[in-house]
Every structure is written in structure tokens, then in C-alpha cells.
Tab-separated table of C-alpha atoms in Angstrom:
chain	number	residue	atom	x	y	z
A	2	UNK	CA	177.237	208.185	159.064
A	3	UNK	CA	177.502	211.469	160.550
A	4	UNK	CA	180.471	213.706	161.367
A	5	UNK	CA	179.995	213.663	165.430
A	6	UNK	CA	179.851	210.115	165.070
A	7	UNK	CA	176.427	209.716	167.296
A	8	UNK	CA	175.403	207.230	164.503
A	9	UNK	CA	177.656	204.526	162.681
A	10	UNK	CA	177.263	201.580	160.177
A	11	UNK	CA	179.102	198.767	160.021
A	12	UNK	CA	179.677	195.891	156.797
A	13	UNK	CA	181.674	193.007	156.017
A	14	UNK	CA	182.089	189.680	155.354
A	15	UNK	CA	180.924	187.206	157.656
A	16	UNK	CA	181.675	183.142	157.810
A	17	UNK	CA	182.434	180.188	159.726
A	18	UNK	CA	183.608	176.256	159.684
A	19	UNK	CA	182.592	173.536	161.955
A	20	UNK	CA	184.250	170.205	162.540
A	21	UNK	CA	183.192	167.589	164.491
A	22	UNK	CA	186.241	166.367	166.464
A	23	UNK	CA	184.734	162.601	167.599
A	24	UNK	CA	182.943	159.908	166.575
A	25	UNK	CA	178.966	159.525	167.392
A	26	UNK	CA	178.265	156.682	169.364
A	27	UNK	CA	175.249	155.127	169.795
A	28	UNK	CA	173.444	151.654	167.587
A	29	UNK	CA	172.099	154.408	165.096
A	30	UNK	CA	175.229	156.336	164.606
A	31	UNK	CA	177.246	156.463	161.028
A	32	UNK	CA	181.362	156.616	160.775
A	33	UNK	CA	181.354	159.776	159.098
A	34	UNK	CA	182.183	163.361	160.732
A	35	UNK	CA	180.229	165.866	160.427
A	36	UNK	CA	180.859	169.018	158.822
A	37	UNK	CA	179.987	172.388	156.774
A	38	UNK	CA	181.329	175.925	156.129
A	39	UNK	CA	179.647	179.024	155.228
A	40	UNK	CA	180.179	182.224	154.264
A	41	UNK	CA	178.144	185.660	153.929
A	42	UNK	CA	177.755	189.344	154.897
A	43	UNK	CA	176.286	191.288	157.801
A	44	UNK	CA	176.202	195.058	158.609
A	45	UNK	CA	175.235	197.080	161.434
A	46	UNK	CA	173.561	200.359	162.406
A	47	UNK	CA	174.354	202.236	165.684
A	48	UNK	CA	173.122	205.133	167.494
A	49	UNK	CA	175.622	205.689	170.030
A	50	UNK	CA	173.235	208.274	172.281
A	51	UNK	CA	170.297	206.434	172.521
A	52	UNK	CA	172.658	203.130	173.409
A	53	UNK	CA	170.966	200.985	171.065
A	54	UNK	CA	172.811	198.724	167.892
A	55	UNK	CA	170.983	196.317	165.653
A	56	UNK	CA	173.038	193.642	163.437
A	57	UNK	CA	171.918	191.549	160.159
A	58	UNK	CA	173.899	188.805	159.130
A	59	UNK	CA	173.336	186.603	156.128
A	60	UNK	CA	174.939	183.218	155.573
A	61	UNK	CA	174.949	180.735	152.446
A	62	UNK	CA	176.462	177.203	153.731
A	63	UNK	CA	178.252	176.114	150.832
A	64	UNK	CA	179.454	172.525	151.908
A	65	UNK	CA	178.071	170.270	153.980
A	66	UNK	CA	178.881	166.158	155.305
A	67	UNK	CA	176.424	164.299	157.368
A	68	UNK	CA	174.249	167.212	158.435
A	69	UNK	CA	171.940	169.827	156.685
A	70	UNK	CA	172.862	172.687	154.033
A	71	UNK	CA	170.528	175.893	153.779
A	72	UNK	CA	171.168	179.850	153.937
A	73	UNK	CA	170.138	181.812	157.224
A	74	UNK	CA	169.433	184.720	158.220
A	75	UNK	CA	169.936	186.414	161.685
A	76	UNK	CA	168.718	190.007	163.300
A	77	UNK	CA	169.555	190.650	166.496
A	78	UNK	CA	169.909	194.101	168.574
A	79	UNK	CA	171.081	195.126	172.007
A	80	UNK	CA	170.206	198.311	174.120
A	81	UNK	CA	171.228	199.412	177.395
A	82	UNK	CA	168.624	198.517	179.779
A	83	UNK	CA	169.936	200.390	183.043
């Protein structure tokens, strides 16, 4: 964002896939896998001096087996602390 690059953005695309790899067990537990994907953007401000960076991701999950579908949305920032 600025030419001594003391603050910066950041964009893209953003996604992700889980799989569950064995079988529930249990009296109450189903013979399917579960399973869903999703896929969204995020970006990112910096401000390298003052050592602080803030993220917001968005995410639409598209497909879902044996658990629930929805869209989310995540903030989350860091800072140096010492």
C-alpha cells in the first residue's frame, strides 16, 4: 500500500476439504463418512512498524455428507506483545 512498504494488504482465495478417514463407533453411529469442502476469500492488512496484522476470511461450504453446511466468517489479528 505504500512505497516503503510499512503497510501491506494481502487477498486471495481461500478453501479447504475434510475427510473423515474411519468409521464412528458407538450404538448411535451411521455407516456413512463424513465430509464437506469449501471455498472463499480472505485478505489482510499489515502495518509492519507498529507489529500488528489483522486477517478476514470468508468461506461458503458448498458440499456436505453427514454433517452441517453453512458459510463462516473469521477475523482474527496478532500483535507483538513483548
Amino acid at each position: 500500500v505504500t512505497k516503503d512498504e510499512s503497510r501491506l494488504i494481502s487477498a486471495g482465495l481461500t478453501g479447504y476439504g475434510n475427510w473423515q478417514v474411519t468409521q464412528d463407533t458407538g450404538s448411535a453411529s451411521g455407516s456413512t463418512k463424513s465430509q464437506n469442502q469449501a471455498i472463499g476469500i480472505q485478505g489482510g492488512f499489515i502495518i509492519v512498524p507498529a507489529n500488528f496484522q489483522i486477517n478476514v476470511r470468508y468461506l461458503h461450504e458448498y458440499t456436505g455428507r453427514s454433517s452441517f453446511v453453512g458459510d463462516w466468517i473469521n477475523v482474527s489479528f496478532a500483535i507483538k506483545a513483548f
